[in-house]
Short mmCIF file of C-alpha atoms in Angstrom, two decimals:
data_model
loop_
_atom_site.label_atom_id
_atom_site.label_comp_id
_atom_site.label_asym_id
_atom_site.label_seq_id
_atom_site.Cartn_x
_atom_site.Cartn_y
_atom_site.Cartn_z
CA MET A 240 88.20 129.56 122.33
CA GLN A 241 86.84 127.01 119.39
CA GLU A 242 89.59 127.03 116.62
CA ASN A 243 87.93 127.70 113.14
CA PRO A 244 87.74 124.81 111.20
CA PHE A 245 88.75 126.24 108.23
CA LEU A 246 92.08 127.34 109.45
CA SER A 247 92.70 123.96 111.27
CA LEU A 248 92.24 122.07 107.99
CA ILE A 249 94.88 124.60 106.22
CA THR A 250 97.25 124.24 109.28
CA ASN A 251 96.99 120.25 109.26
CA THR A 252 97.40 119.94 105.30
CA PRO A 253 101.06 119.02 104.41
CA PHE A 254 103.45 121.21 102.58
CA VAL A 255 103.18 120.05 98.81
CA THR A 256 99.49 119.23 99.10
CA LYS A 257 98.70 122.64 100.35
CA ILE A 258 100.60 124.35 97.36
CA LEU A 259 99.03 122.14 94.74
CA VAL A 260 95.61 122.51 95.70
CA SER A 261 95.98 126.17 96.10
CA LEU A 262 96.84 126.28 92.39
CA ILE A 263 94.35 124.21 91.29
CA LEU A 264 91.74 126.61 93.23
CA LEU A 265 93.17 129.88 91.87
CA THR A 266 92.91 128.19 88.33
CA SER A 267 89.63 127.08 88.72
CA LEU A 268 88.63 130.61 90.05
CA SER A 269 90.14 132.29 87.22
CA LEU A 270 88.28 130.40 84.98
CA TYR A 271 85.06 130.38 86.54
CA LEU A 272 85.30 134.74 86.86
CA GLU A 273 86.57 134.36 82.97
CA ILE A 274 90.21 135.73 83.55
CA VAL A 275 91.38 133.21 81.70
CA SER A 276 89.90 131.07 78.98
CA SER A 277 90.09 126.91 79.29
CA TYR A 278 91.86 127.08 75.71
CA GLN A 279 94.90 128.81 78.03
CA LEU A 280 95.18 126.39 79.94
CA MET A 281 95.11 123.15 78.27
CA LEU A 282 98.48 121.48 76.85
CA THR A 283 99.45 121.97 73.17
CA PHE A 284 102.60 120.84 72.21
CA ASN A 285 102.63 123.12 68.66
CA ILE A 286 102.81 126.21 70.61
CA ASN A 287 105.88 127.21 72.23
CA GLN A 288 104.10 128.36 75.57
CA CYS A 289 105.99 126.38 78.28
CA TYR A 290 103.62 127.41 81.23
CA ARG A 291 101.01 125.23 79.63
CA LEU A 292 103.02 122.30 81.13
CA ILE A 293 101.94 123.31 84.65
CA THR A 294 98.52 125.18 83.74
CA SER A 295 97.16 121.80 82.13
CA LEU A 296 97.77 119.86 85.51
CA LEU A 297 95.99 122.30 87.67
CA TYR A 298 93.09 122.33 84.99
CA PHE A 299 89.94 119.83 85.50
CA GLY A 300 87.72 121.31 82.74
CA GLN A 301 84.51 122.97 82.96
CA LEU A 302 83.49 123.51 86.60
CA ASN A 303 80.45 120.38 86.79
CA PHE A 304 79.97 117.73 89.35
CA ASP A 305 82.51 115.54 87.97
CA THR A 306 85.59 118.36 88.14
CA ILE A 307 84.42 119.14 91.80
CA LEU A 308 84.79 115.21 92.65
CA HIS A 309 88.45 115.11 90.96
CA ILE A 310 89.45 118.10 93.20
CA ILE A 311 88.10 116.69 96.30
CA PHE A 312 89.88 113.62 95.78
CA MET A 313 92.95 115.36 94.77
CA PHE A 314 93.05 117.16 97.89
CA ARG A 315 92.11 114.37 100.18
CA TYR A 316 94.09 111.53 98.45
CA SER A 317 97.27 113.84 98.18
CA LYS A 318 97.02 114.81 102.05
CA MET A 319 96.93 111.22 102.84
CA LEU A 320 99.15 109.75 100.82
CA GLU A 321 101.65 113.15 101.69
CA GLU A 322 101.42 111.92 105.53
CA SER A 323 102.11 108.61 104.50
CA TYR A 324 105.69 109.56 103.22
CA VAL A 325 108.30 110.13 105.85
CA TYR A 326 109.96 113.09 104.01
CA THR A 327 108.19 116.21 101.96
CA SER A 328 110.89 115.23 99.40
CA ASP A 329 109.95 111.66 98.90
CA TYR A 330 106.22 112.86 97.95
CA LEU A 331 107.73 115.54 95.78
CA TYR A 332 109.99 113.29 93.92
CA PHE A 333 106.72 111.17 93.50
CA LEU A 334 104.58 113.93 91.91
CA ILE A 335 107.78 114.96 90.00
CA CYS A 336 108.18 111.28 88.39
CA VAL A 337 104.54 110.75 87.69
CA ILE A 338 104.29 113.89 86.06
CA PHE A 339 107.14 113.31 83.47
CA MET A 340 104.89 110.07 82.92
CA ILE A 341 101.56 111.94 82.25
CA TYR A 342 103.65 114.29 79.68
CA LEU A 343 105.17 111.45 78.03
CA CYS A 344 100.99 109.74 77.98
CA ALA A 345 99.97 113.20 76.73
CA PHE A 346 101.77 113.13 73.73
CA VAL A 347 101.56 109.71 72.78
CA PHE A 348 97.46 109.72 73.17
CA ASN A 349 96.82 113.59 72.37
CA ILE A 350 95.43 114.40 75.86
CA VAL A 351 95.23 118.25 76.34
CA ILE A 352 93.83 118.33 80.01
CA LEU A 353 96.06 116.72 82.70
CA GLY A 354 94.42 117.66 85.92
CA PRO A 355 92.31 114.33 85.80
CA ILE A 356 95.06 112.15 85.11
CA LEU A 357 97.38 113.61 87.96
CA SER A 358 94.20 113.03 90.84
CA SER A 359 93.54 109.77 89.33
CA VAL A 360 97.09 108.91 89.47
CA ILE A 361 97.57 110.02 93.29
CA THR A 362 94.24 107.91 94.44
CA TYR A 363 95.59 104.58 92.57
CA VAL A 364 98.66 104.92 94.44
CA TRP A 365 97.11 105.73 97.77
CA THR A 366 94.44 103.18 97.23
CA ARG A 367 96.99 100.40 96.41
CA LYS A 368 99.00 101.19 99.64
CA ASN A 369 95.73 101.04 101.24
CA PRO A 370 94.04 98.09 99.74
CA TYR A 371 91.80 96.98 102.69
CA ALA A 372 90.66 100.65 103.92
CA GLN A 373 86.82 100.85 103.97
CA LEU A 374 85.38 103.90 102.40
CA GLN A 375 82.01 105.42 102.10
CA LEU A 376 80.48 107.14 99.43
CA PHE A 377 77.59 109.34 99.96
CA GLY A 378 77.47 108.11 103.46
CA PHE A 379 75.62 104.69 103.03
CA ILE A 380 77.76 102.99 100.15
CA ILE A 381 80.59 100.91 101.94
CA PHE A 382 83.48 99.46 99.66
CA PRO A 383 87.16 98.50 99.96
CA ALA A 384 89.61 101.36 98.84
CA PHE A 385 91.17 99.17 95.84
CA TYR A 386 88.13 99.67 93.69
CA LEU A 387 88.27 103.41 94.30
CA PRO A 388 89.93 104.59 91.13
CA PHE A 389 87.52 102.18 89.12
CA VAL A 390 84.33 103.78 90.59
CA ILE A 391 85.85 107.31 89.43
CA PRO A 392 85.25 106.53 85.40
CA LEU A 393 82.04 105.00 86.51
CA PHE A 394 80.72 108.39 87.53
CA SER A 395 82.34 109.99 84.82
CA TYR A 396 80.19 108.12 82.49
CA LEU A 397 77.05 108.54 84.40
CA SER A 398 77.66 112.37 84.76
CA GLU A 399 78.97 112.70 81.07
CA ARG A 400 78.07 109.49 79.14
CA ARG A 401 81.69 108.59 78.20
CA ILE A 402 84.59 107.31 80.18
CA LEU A 403 87.34 110.09 79.82
CA LYS A 404 90.64 108.64 78.34
CA GLY A 405 92.93 110.60 81.11
CA GLU A 406 91.36 108.55 84.01
CA ILE A 407 92.55 105.36 82.14
CA VAL A 408 95.92 106.58 81.72
CA GLY A 409 96.10 107.73 85.29
CA ILE A 410 95.39 104.26 86.75
CA PHE A 411 98.10 102.97 84.28
CA ILE A 412 100.88 105.27 85.27
CA GLY A 413 99.89 104.71 89.11
CA HIS A 414 100.47 101.24 88.61
CA VAL A 415 103.48 101.62 86.84
CA TYR A 416 104.71 103.87 90.03
CA TYR A 417 103.16 101.66 92.44
CA PHE A 418 105.21 98.62 90.87
CA PHE A 419 108.47 100.06 90.57
CA LYS A 420 108.50 101.93 93.60
CA PHE A 421 106.95 99.41 95.95
CA VAL A 422 107.20 96.00 94.26
CA PHE A 423 110.39 95.91 91.95
CA PRO A 424 112.83 97.26 94.55
CA THR A 425 112.36 93.72 96.77
CA PHE A 426 114.74 92.80 93.81
CA GLY A 427 117.59 95.15 94.86
CA VAL A 428 117.01 98.04 92.35
CA ASP A 429 114.86 101.36 93.24
CA ILE A 430 114.75 103.37 90.26
CA PHE A 431 112.38 105.81 92.21
CA LYS A 432 114.38 106.54 95.09
CA THR A 433 114.76 110.03 95.76
CA PRO A 434 117.83 112.27 94.88
CA VAL A 435 120.40 113.55 97.61
CA PHE A 436 120.04 116.98 96.32
CA LEU A 437 116.45 117.00 96.68
CA LYS A 438 116.75 115.83 100.62
CA LYS A 439 119.43 118.07 101.07
CA MET A 440 116.83 120.96 99.73
CA PHE A 441 114.35 120.10 102.41
CA GLY A 442 117.36 119.83 105.02
CA GLU A 443 116.46 115.94 105.31
CA TYR A 444 119.32 114.36 104.27
CA VAL A 445 121.09 115.49 107.22
CA ASN A 446 117.84 113.99 109.31
CA GLU A 447 118.58 110.41 107.41
CA GLU A 448 122.48 110.55 108.60
CA LYS A 449 121.24 111.19 112.10
CA ARG A 450 118.71 108.60 111.93
CA ASP A 451 121.46 105.95 110.61
CA ILE A 452 123.20 106.96 113.81
CA VAL A 453 120.65 106.91 116.25
CA ASN A 454 119.49 103.49 114.61
CA GLU A 455 123.48 102.26 115.27
CA GLU A 456 123.22 103.49 118.71
CA SER A 457 120.33 101.82 119.05
CA LEU A 458 121.25 98.01 117.78
CA ILE A 459 124.41 98.62 120.14
CA GLU A 460 122.04 99.62 122.69
CA GLU A 461 119.90 96.38 121.95
CA GLU A 462 122.93 93.94 122.03
CA LYS A 463 123.99 94.97 125.34
CA ASN A 464 120.37 94.59 126.65
CA SER A 465 120.27 91.16 125.08
CA GLU A 466 123.75 90.36 126.54
CA ASN A 467 122.63 91.72 130.05
CA GLU A 468 119.83 89.63 129.53
CA LEU A 469 121.78 86.43 128.94
CA LEU A 470 123.70 87.22 131.74
CA ASP A 471 120.86 87.39 133.90
CA ASP A 472 119.16 84.12 132.63
CA LYS A 473 122.49 82.34 133.42
CA ASN A 474 122.64 83.60 137.19
CA ASP A 475 119.01 82.84 137.46
CA ILE A 476 119.75 79.33 135.93
CA ASN A 477 123.03 78.93 138.54
CA ILE A 478 120.82 80.44 141.18
CA GLU A 479 118.15 77.48 140.65
CA GLU A 480 120.46 74.80 140.08
CA GLU A 481 122.15 75.79 143.60
CA THR A 482 118.58 75.93 145.32
CA ARG A 483 117.84 72.51 143.22
CA ASN A 484 121.11 71.37 144.68
CA GLU A 485 120.44 72.52 148.35
CA GLU A 486 117.07 70.95 148.20
CA ASN A 487 118.53 67.70 147.10
CA ASN A 488 121.08 67.78 149.80
CA LEU A 489 118.61 68.64 152.54
CA LYS A 490 116.28 65.58 151.34
CA SER A 491 119.33 63.41 151.60
CA LYS A 492 120.07 64.39 154.71
CA GLU A 493 116.30 63.82 155.60
CA GLU A 494 116.52 60.45 154.26
CA LYS A 495 119.85 59.42 156.16
CA ILE A 496 118.16 61.07 159.56
CA ARG A 497 115.23 58.55 158.70
CA ASN A 498 117.16 55.43 157.95
CA ILE A 499 119.16 55.94 161.01
CA SER A 500 115.86 56.38 163.02
CA GLU A 501 114.29 53.32 161.54
CA LYS A 502 117.47 51.08 162.49
CA GLU A 503 117.34 52.49 166.13
CA GLU A 504 114.03 52.18 166.29
CA PRO A 505 114.13 48.00 166.98
CA ARG A 506 116.92 48.41 169.35
CA ARG A 507 114.96 50.84 171.62
CA ARG A 508 112.21 48.60 171.68
CA ASN A 509 114.74 45.45 172.30
CA SER A 510 116.08 47.40 175.18
CA TYR A 511 113.00 47.73 176.80
#
């Protein structure tokens, strides 16, 4: 029996991305059915309504081509980015860190719709981790993944005749996160390291301890194997030397026999 592709897609989608995209679709559907208004979803710091901190991240604006494109990119690149992380807690902590940076930028630049910013950050980080991946747009435009974050503002301009401030902010936040997570740690400092309590929440801290033990055991095993290989190499060298010595001894004996036979040959002739 052939598996339903929709169910297969849901099953193969990682946990955090599945929850995030489900909430985005639910928010978009509620807006489309006029269950809620767009104003109720926007971020407003002047009103004591904490739920807007969440809804503003799930809201991408009125349904149009640009909004649909952002939601598709959000699903696609969030899925691939989460799959690139070893642990779910690492990806969740990535989202927590960038969301706090989004709130800060939203306050400074007075941005009320945060969904496109989150989508831009996720897309940017994935493209920086996979800069040479070849992407297709509309099935015939092929370009390196590195340029994708800059293609999205171009489509925004073509569809709305303006570039959204949030998309530029998303690229900036994505670059800041990428630098301090994947470049700066080479100097010995990782400011975006996932906290232990978050790993314990997902039961992944124990896995790390087990992984360290396994790594130590594998290193010990590798050392033993290398020592055995060295011993085998030494034995092979000794065997080769013994074989070479035997060959030399045999050659020297043959040479002596040849010399003796050469000396005896004239005597035999004289005797005849």
